[in-house]
Short mmCIF file of C-alpha atoms in Angstrom, two decimals:
data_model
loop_
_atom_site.label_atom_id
_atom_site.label_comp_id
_atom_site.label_asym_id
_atom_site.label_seq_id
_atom_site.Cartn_x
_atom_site.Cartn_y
_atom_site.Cartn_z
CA UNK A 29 -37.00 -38.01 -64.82
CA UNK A 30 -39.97 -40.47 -63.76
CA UNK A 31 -39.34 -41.65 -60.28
CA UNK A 32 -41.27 -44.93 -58.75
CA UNK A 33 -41.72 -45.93 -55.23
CA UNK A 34 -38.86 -43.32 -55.02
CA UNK A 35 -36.50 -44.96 -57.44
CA UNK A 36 -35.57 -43.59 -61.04
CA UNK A 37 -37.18 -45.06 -63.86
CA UNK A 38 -34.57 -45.83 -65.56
CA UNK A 39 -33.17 -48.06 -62.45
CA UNK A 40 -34.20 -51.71 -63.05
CA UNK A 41 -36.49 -53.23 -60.54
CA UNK A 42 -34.08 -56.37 -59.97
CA UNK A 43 -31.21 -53.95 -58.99
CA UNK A 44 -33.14 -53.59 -55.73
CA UNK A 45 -32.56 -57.06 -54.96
CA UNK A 46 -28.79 -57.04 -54.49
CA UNK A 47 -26.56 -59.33 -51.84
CA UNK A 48 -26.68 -56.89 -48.70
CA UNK A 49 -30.76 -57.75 -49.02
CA UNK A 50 -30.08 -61.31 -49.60
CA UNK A 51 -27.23 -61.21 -46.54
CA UNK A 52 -29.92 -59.03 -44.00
CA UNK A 53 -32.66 -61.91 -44.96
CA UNK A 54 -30.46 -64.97 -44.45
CA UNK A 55 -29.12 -63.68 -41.17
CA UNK A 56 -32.90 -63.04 -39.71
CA UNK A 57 -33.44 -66.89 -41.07
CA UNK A 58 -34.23 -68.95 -37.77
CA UNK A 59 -35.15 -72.09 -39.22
CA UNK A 60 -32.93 -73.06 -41.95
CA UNK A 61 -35.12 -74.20 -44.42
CA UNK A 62 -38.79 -71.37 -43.59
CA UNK A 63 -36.57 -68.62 -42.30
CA UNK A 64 -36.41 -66.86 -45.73
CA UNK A 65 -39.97 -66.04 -45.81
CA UNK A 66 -40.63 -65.65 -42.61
CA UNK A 67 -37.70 -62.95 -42.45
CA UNK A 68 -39.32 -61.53 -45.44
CA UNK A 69 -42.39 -60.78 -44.16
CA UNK A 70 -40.57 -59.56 -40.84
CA UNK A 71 -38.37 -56.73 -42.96
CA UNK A 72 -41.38 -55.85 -45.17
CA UNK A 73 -44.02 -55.77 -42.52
CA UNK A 74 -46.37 -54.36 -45.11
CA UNK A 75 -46.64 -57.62 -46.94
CA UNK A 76 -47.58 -59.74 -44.29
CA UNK A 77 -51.50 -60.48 -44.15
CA UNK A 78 -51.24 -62.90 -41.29
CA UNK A 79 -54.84 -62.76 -39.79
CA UNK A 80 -55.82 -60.17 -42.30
CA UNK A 81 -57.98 -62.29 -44.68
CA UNK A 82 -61.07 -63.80 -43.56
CA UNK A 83 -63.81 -65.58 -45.49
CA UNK A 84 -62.26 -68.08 -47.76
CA UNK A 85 -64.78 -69.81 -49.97
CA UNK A 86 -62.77 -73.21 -50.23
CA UNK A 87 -65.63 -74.68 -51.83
CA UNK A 88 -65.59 -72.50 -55.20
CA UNK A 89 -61.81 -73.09 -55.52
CA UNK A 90 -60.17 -72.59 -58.99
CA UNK A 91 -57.56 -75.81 -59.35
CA UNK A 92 -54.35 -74.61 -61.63
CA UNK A 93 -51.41 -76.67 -61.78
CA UNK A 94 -49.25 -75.95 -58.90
CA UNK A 95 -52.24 -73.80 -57.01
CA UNK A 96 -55.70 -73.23 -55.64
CA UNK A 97 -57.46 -70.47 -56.60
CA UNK A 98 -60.33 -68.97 -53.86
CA UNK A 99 -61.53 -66.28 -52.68
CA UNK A 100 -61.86 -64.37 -49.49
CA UNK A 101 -61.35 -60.71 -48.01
CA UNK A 102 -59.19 -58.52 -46.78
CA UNK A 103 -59.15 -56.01 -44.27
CA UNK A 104 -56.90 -52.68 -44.83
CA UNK A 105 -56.06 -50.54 -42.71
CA UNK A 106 -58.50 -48.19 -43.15
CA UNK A 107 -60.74 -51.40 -41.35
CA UNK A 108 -62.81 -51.45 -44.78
CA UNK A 109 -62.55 -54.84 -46.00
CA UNK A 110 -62.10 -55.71 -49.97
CA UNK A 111 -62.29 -58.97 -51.75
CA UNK A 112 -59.30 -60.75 -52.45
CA UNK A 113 -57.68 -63.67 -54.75
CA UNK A 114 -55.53 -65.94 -52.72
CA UNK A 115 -53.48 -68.23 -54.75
CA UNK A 116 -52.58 -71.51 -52.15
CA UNK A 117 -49.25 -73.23 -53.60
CA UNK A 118 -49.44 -77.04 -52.96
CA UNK A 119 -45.67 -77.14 -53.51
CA UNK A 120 -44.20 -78.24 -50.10
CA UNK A 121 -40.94 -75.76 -49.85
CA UNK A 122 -39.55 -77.30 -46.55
CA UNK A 123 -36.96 -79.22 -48.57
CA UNK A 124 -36.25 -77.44 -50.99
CA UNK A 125 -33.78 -74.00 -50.04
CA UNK A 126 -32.95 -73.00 -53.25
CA UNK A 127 -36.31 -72.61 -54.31
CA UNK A 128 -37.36 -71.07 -50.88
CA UNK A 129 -34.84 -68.12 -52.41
CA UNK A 130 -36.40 -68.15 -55.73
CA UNK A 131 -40.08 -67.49 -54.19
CA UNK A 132 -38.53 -65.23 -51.47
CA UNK A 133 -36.61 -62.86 -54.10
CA UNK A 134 -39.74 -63.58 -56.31
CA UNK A 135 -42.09 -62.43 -54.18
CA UNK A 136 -40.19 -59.12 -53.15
CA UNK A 137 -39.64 -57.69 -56.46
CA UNK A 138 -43.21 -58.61 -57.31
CA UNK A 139 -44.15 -55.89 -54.32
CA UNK A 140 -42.23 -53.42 -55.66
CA UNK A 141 -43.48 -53.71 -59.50
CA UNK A 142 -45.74 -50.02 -59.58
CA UNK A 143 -47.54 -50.15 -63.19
CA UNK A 144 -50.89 -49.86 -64.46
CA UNK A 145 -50.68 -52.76 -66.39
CA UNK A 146 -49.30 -55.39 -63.86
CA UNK A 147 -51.44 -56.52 -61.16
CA UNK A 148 -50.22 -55.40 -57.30
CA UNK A 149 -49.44 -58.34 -54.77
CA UNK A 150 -51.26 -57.00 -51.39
CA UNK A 151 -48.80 -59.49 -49.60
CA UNK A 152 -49.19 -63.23 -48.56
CA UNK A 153 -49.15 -65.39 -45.49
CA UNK A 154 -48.28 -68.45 -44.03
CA UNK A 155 -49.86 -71.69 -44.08
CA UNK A 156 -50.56 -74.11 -41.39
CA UNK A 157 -48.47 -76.57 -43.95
CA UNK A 158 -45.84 -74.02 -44.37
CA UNK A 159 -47.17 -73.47 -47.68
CA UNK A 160 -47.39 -69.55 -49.05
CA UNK A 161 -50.46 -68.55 -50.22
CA UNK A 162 -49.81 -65.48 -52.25
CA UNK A 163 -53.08 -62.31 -52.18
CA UNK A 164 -53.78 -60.04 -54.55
CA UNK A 165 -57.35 -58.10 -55.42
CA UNK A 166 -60.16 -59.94 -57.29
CA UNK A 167 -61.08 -59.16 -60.79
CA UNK A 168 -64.63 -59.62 -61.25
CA UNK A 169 -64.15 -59.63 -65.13
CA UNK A 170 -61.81 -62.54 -64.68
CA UNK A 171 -59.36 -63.53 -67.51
CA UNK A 172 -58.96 -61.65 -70.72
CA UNK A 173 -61.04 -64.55 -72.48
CA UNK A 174 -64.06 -64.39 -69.94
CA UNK A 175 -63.89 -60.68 -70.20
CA UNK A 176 -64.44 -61.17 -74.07
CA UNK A 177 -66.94 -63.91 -73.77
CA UNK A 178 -68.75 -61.45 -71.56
CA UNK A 179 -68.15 -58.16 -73.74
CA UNK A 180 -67.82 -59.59 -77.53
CA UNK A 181 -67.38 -55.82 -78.60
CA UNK A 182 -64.45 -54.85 -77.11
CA UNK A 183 -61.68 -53.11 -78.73
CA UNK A 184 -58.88 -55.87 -78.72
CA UNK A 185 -56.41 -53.64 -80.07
CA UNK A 186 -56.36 -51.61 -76.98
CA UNK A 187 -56.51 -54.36 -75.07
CA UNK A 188 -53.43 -55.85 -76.89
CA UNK A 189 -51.56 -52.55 -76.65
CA UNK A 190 -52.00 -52.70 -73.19
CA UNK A 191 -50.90 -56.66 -72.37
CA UNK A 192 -47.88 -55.31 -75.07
CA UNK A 193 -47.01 -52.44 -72.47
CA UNK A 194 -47.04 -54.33 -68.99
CA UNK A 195 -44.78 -57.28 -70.47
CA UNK A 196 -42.79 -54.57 -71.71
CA UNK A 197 -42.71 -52.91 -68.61
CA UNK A 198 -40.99 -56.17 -66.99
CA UNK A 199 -38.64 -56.38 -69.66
CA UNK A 200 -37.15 -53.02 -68.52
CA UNK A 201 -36.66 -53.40 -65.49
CA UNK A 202 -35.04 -56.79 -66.39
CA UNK A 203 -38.40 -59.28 -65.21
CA UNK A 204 -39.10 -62.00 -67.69
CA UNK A 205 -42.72 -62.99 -67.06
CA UNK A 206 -41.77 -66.98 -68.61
CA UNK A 207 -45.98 -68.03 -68.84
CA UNK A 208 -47.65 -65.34 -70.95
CA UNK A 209 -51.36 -66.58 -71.99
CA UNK A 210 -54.64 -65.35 -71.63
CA UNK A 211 -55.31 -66.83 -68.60
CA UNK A 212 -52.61 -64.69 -66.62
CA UNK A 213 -53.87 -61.41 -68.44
CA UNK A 214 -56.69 -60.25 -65.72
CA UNK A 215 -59.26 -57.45 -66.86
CA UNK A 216 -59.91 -54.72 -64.17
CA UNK A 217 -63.48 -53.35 -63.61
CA UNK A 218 -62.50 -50.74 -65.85
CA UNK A 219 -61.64 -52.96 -68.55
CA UNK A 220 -57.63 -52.48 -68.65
CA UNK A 221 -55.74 -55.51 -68.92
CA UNK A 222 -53.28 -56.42 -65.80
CA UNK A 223 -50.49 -59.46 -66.33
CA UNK A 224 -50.33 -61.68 -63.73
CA UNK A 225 -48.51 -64.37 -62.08
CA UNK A 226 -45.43 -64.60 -63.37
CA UNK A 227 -41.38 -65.11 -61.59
CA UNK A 228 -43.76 -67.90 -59.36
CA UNK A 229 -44.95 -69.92 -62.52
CA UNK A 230 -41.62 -70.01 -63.41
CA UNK A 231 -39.52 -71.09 -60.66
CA UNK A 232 -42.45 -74.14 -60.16
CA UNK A 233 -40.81 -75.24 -63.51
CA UNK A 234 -37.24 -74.82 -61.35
CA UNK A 235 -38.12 -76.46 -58.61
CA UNK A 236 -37.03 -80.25 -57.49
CA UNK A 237 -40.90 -80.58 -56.84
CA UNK A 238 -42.16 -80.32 -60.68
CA UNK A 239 -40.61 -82.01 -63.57
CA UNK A 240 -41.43 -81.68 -66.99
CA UNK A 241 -42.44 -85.14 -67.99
CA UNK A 242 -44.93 -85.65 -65.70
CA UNK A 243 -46.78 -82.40 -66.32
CA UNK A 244 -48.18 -83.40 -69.28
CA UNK A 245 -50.22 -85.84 -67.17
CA UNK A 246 -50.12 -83.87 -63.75
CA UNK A 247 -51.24 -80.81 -65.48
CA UNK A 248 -48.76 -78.28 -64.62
CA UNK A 249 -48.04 -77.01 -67.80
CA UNK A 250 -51.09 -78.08 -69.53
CA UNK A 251 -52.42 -75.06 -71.03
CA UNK A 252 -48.69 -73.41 -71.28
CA UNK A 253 -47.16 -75.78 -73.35
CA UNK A 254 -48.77 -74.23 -76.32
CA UNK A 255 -47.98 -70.97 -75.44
CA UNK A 256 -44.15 -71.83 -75.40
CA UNK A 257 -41.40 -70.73 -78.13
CA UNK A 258 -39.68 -73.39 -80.41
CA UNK A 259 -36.37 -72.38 -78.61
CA UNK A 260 -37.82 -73.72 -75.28
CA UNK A 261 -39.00 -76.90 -76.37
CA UNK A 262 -36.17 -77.69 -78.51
CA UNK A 263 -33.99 -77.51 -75.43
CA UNK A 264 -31.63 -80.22 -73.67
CA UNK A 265 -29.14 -81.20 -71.18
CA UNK A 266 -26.58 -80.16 -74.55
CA UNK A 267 -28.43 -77.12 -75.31
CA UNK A 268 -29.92 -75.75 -73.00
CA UNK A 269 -32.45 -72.95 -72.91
CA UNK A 270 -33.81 -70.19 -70.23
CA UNK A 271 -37.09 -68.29 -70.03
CA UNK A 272 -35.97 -64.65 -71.76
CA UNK A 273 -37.56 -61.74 -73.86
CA UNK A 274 -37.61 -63.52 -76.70
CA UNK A 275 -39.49 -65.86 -75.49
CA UNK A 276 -41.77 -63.61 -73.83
CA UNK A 277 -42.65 -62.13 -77.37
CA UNK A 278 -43.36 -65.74 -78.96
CA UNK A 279 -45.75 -66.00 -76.00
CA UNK A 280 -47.25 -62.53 -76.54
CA UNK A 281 -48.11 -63.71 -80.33
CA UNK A 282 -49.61 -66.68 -79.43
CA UNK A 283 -51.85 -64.41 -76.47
CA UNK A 284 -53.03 -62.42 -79.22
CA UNK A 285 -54.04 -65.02 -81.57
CA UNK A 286 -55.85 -66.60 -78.68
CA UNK A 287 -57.41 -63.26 -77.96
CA UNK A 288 -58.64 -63.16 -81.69
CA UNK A 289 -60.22 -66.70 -82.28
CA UNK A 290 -61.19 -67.63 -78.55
CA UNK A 291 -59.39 -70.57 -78.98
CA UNK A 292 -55.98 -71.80 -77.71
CA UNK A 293 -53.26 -71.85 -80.24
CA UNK A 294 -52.93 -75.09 -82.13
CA UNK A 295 -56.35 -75.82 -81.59
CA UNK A 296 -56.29 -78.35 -84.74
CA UNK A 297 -54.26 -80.30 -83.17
CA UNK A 298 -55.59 -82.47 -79.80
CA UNK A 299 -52.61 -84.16 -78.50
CA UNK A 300 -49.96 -81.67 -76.55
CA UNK A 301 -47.28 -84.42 -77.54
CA UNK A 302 -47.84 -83.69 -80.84
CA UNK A 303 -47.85 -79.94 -80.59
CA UNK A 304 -44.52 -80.26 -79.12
CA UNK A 305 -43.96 -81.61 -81.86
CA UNK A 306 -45.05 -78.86 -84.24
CA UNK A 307 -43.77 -76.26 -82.47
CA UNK A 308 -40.05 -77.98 -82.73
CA UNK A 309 -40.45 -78.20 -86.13
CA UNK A 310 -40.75 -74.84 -86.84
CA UNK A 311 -44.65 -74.71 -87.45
CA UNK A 312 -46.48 -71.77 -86.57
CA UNK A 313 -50.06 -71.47 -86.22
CA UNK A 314 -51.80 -71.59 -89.50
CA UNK A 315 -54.23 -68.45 -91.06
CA UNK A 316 -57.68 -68.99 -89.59
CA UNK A 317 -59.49 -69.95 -92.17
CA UNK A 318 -62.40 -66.37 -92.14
CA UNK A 319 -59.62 -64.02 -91.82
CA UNK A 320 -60.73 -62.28 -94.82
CA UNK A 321 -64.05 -61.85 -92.96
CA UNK A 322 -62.38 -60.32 -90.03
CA UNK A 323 -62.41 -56.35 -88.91
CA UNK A 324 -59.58 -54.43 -90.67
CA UNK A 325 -58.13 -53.75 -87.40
CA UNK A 326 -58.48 -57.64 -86.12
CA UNK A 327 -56.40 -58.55 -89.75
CA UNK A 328 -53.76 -56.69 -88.38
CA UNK A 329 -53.22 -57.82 -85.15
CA UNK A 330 -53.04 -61.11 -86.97
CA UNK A 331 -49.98 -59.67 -89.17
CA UNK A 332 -48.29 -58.51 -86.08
CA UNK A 333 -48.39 -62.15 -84.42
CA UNK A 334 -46.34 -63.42 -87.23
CA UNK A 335 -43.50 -61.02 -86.32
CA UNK A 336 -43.42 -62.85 -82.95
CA UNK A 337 -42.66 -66.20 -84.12
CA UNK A 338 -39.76 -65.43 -86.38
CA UNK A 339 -36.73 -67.32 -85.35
CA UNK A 340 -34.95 -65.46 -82.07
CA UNK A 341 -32.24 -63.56 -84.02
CA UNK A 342 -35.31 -62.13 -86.27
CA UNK A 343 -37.32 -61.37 -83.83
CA UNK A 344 -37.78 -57.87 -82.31
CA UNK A 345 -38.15 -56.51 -78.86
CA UNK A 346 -41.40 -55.50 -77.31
CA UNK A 347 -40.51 -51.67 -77.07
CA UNK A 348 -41.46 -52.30 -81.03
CA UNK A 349 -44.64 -54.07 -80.82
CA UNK A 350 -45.47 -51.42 -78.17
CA UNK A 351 -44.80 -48.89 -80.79
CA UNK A 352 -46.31 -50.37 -83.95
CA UNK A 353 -49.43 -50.69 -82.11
CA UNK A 354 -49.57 -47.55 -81.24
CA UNK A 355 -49.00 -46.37 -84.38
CA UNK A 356 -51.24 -48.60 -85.61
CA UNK A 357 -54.12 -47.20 -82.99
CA UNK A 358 -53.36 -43.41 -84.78
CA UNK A 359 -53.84 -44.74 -88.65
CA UNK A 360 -57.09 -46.43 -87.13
CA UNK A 361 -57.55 -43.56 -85.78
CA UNK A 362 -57.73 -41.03 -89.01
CA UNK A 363 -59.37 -43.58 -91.25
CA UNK A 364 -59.76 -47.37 -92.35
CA UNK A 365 -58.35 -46.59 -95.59
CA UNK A 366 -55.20 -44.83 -93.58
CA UNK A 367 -54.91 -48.29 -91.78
CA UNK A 368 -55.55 -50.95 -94.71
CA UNK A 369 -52.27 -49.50 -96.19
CA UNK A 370 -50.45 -49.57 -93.00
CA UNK A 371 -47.12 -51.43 -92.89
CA UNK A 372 -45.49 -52.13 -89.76
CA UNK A 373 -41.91 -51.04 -90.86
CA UNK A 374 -40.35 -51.50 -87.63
CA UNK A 375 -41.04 -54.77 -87.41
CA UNK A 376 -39.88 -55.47 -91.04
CA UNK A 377 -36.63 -54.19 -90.58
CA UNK A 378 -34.27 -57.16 -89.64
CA UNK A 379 -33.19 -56.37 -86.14
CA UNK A 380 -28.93 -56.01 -85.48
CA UNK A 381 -28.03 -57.42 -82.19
CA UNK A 382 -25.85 -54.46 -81.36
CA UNK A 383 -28.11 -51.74 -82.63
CA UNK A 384 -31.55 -53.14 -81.53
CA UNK A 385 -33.67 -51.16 -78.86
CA UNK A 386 -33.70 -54.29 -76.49
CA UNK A 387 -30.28 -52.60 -75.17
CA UNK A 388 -32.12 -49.09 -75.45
CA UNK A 389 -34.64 -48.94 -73.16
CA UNK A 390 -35.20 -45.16 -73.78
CA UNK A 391 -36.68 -45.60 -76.95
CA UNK A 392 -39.84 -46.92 -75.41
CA UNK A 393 -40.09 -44.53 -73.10
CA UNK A 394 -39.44 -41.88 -75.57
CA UNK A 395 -42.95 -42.93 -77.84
CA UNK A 396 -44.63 -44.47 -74.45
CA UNK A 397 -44.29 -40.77 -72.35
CA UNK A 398 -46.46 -39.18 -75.29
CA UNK A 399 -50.08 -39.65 -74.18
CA UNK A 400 -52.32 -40.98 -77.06
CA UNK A 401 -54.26 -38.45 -76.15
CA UNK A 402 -51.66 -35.81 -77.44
CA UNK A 403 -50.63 -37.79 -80.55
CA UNK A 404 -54.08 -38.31 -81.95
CA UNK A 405 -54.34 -34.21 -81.07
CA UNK A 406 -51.49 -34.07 -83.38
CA UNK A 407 -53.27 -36.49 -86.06
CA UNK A 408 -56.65 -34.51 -85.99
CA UNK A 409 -54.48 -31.14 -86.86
CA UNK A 410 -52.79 -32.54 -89.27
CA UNK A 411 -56.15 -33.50 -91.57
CA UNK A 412 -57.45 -30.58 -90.85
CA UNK A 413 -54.32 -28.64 -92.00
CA UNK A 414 -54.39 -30.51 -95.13
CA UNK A 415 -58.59 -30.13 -95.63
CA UNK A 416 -58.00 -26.12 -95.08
CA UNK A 417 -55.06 -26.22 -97.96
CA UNK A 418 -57.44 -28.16 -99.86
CA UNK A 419 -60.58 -26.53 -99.45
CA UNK A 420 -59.54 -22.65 -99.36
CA UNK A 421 -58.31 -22.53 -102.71
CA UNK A 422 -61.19 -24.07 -103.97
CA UNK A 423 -63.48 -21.30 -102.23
CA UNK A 424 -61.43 -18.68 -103.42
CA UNK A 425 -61.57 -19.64 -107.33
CA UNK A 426 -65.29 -20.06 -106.55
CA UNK A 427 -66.71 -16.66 -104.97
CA UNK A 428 -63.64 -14.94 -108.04
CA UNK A 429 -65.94 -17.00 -110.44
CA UNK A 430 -69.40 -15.74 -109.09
#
């Protein structure tokens, strides 16, 4: 059984988070409205960085719509200091309790996320203003698109497969990451792709301080909006709608087809009103227009995005994308001609509600816990099982002819 931070694997992350923690937090809360944070950081000492970091660069802040981007450094506790990202929330929280216990809860299970794929929170720290600002290392490669822009010859299938195995990391261990795009995908200096920012992103859209309407103008969802599934947008006080998987994999098509053109989805179309639009309609991103001039393998991750946008009760979990891609990385693998005639069959079967491995977390980990490594080991025997059958009979009527 795989054990992290001494917890089966099979034990979802939010379990951790039950009452008795909420009960021990609210009890250490002096001031009724900052006490959840503070008593955080006073249970967890290891997250607090109060007087840890030191040389912010306020002037080369990066604005985002609810945050300040900057960077400084960090001293561990070795005394070596590292460079940091500290992401300053403008939201003022000192009205607002509810989503004080959003961000605290938030905040915790985002320390105790342990995956290769999801980047670590070092901790955070209070404000002068009472305002969090949230630390986590600096990625010198930046987003996924200024890692491209930068290294035009990288192999975006892998770096799908991986942005396809952190989200579905969340997913079991019931996280929903609710703002999946390119710019929360950072690239680590050895070129693996680590998701970002999520739980905060979404409880900003939550929160009494951000509404929905003026964010088109304020810019806190600009750049999101067309990222968002049909389901979302369509919603209303009658019908409403929540962040979920499903809505996670919409976003995770419309990553990839950012990933593959460099350019945000919808890109035809200039006015976000009017992409609302679209998107409630049913419209899905057209073809690009050169895919036939596209790498074999780039054509396919194309195929796969359409599987994402199929209406919720056709679409499938991302235990399956996670697994057609990695099938897909073995046909690559053998031979182009091995992958022009590959069909993602999981992903064309219609998925049953009751049957379908969103409830069965094991089946991931059943294909995830075999290496590549191993199963491309098992490819490469394979052809040259079949060569040997070929070949030896072949030798054999040629030395009996000689």
């Amino acid at each position: 059984m795989t054990v992290i931070n001494g917890r089966p694997a099979s034990e979802p992350i939010l379990s951790l988070w039950d009452n008795e923690e909420l009960r021990r937090l609210e009890e250490r809360s002096e001031n009724p409205y900052l006490g959840m944070l503070h008593a955080l950081l006073d249970m967890h000492s290891e997250l607090d960085l109060t007087g840890k970091i030191h040389g912010i660069d306020n002037a080369r802040s990066i604005p985002g719509g609810y945050s300040d981007i900057v960077y400084g450094y960090c001293t561990g506790p070795d005394g070596v200091d590292y460079k940091v990202a500290v992401k300053k929330l403008r939201l003022h929280v000192m009205d607002d309790r509810d989503f004080q216990k959003r961000l605290t809860k938030e905040l915790y299970i985002w320390s105790k996320l342990n995956n290769r794929r999801i980047l670590p929170l070092e901790g955070f720290f209070l404000e002068d203003n009472n305002c969090p600002s949230l630390v986590s290392r600096w990625m010198e490669n930046g987003t996924a698109l200024n890692y491209l822009e930068a290294h035009p010859d990288v192999d975006l299938l892998r770096l799908v497969t991986g942005i396809a195995e952190g989200i579905t990391y969340l997913h079991l261990n019931g996280i929903v990451h609710s703002d999946i795009k390119p710019d929360n995908v950072l690239v680590s200096e050895f070129g693996e792709p680590l998701l970002c920012d999520f739980g905060v992103s979404r409880m900003v859209v939550a929160s009494r301080s951000f509404n929905f309407s003026s964010s088109l103008s304020g810019g806190g969802l600009r750049g999101t909006l067309r990222f968002m599934s049909k389901e979302l947008l369509q919603a209303s006080d009658i019908s409403p709608a929540t962040y979920s998987r499903d809505s996670d994999v919409w976003a995770f098509g419309m990553t990839v087809l950012s990933i593959l053109t460099k350019k945000v989805p919808y890109h035809y179309i200039n006015n976000d009103v009017q992409v609302i639009t679209a998107i409630s309609k049913g419209l899905v991103p057209s073809a690009p227009s050169d895919l036939d001039s596209w790498p074999l393998n780039n054509q396919l991750l194309w195929r796969l995005c359409t599987f994402c946008w199929k209406p919720v009760a056709d679409r499938h979990s991302m235990q399956t994308f996670v697994l057609e891609l990695q099938l897909l990385e073995d046909a690559l693998f053998v031979s182009d001609f091995t992958a022009s005639t590959y069909h993602f069959r999981f992903l064309e079967r219609n998925p049953s509600r009751s049957g379908s491995s969103r409830n069965q977390p094991d089946s991931f980990g059943r294909y995830h816990g075999s290496s590549t490594v191993v199963r491309r080991q098992c490819v490469v025997l394979i052809v040259v099982l079949v060569f040997l059958a070929i070949a030896i009979p072949i030798v054999v009527l040629l030395v009996n002819k000689a």
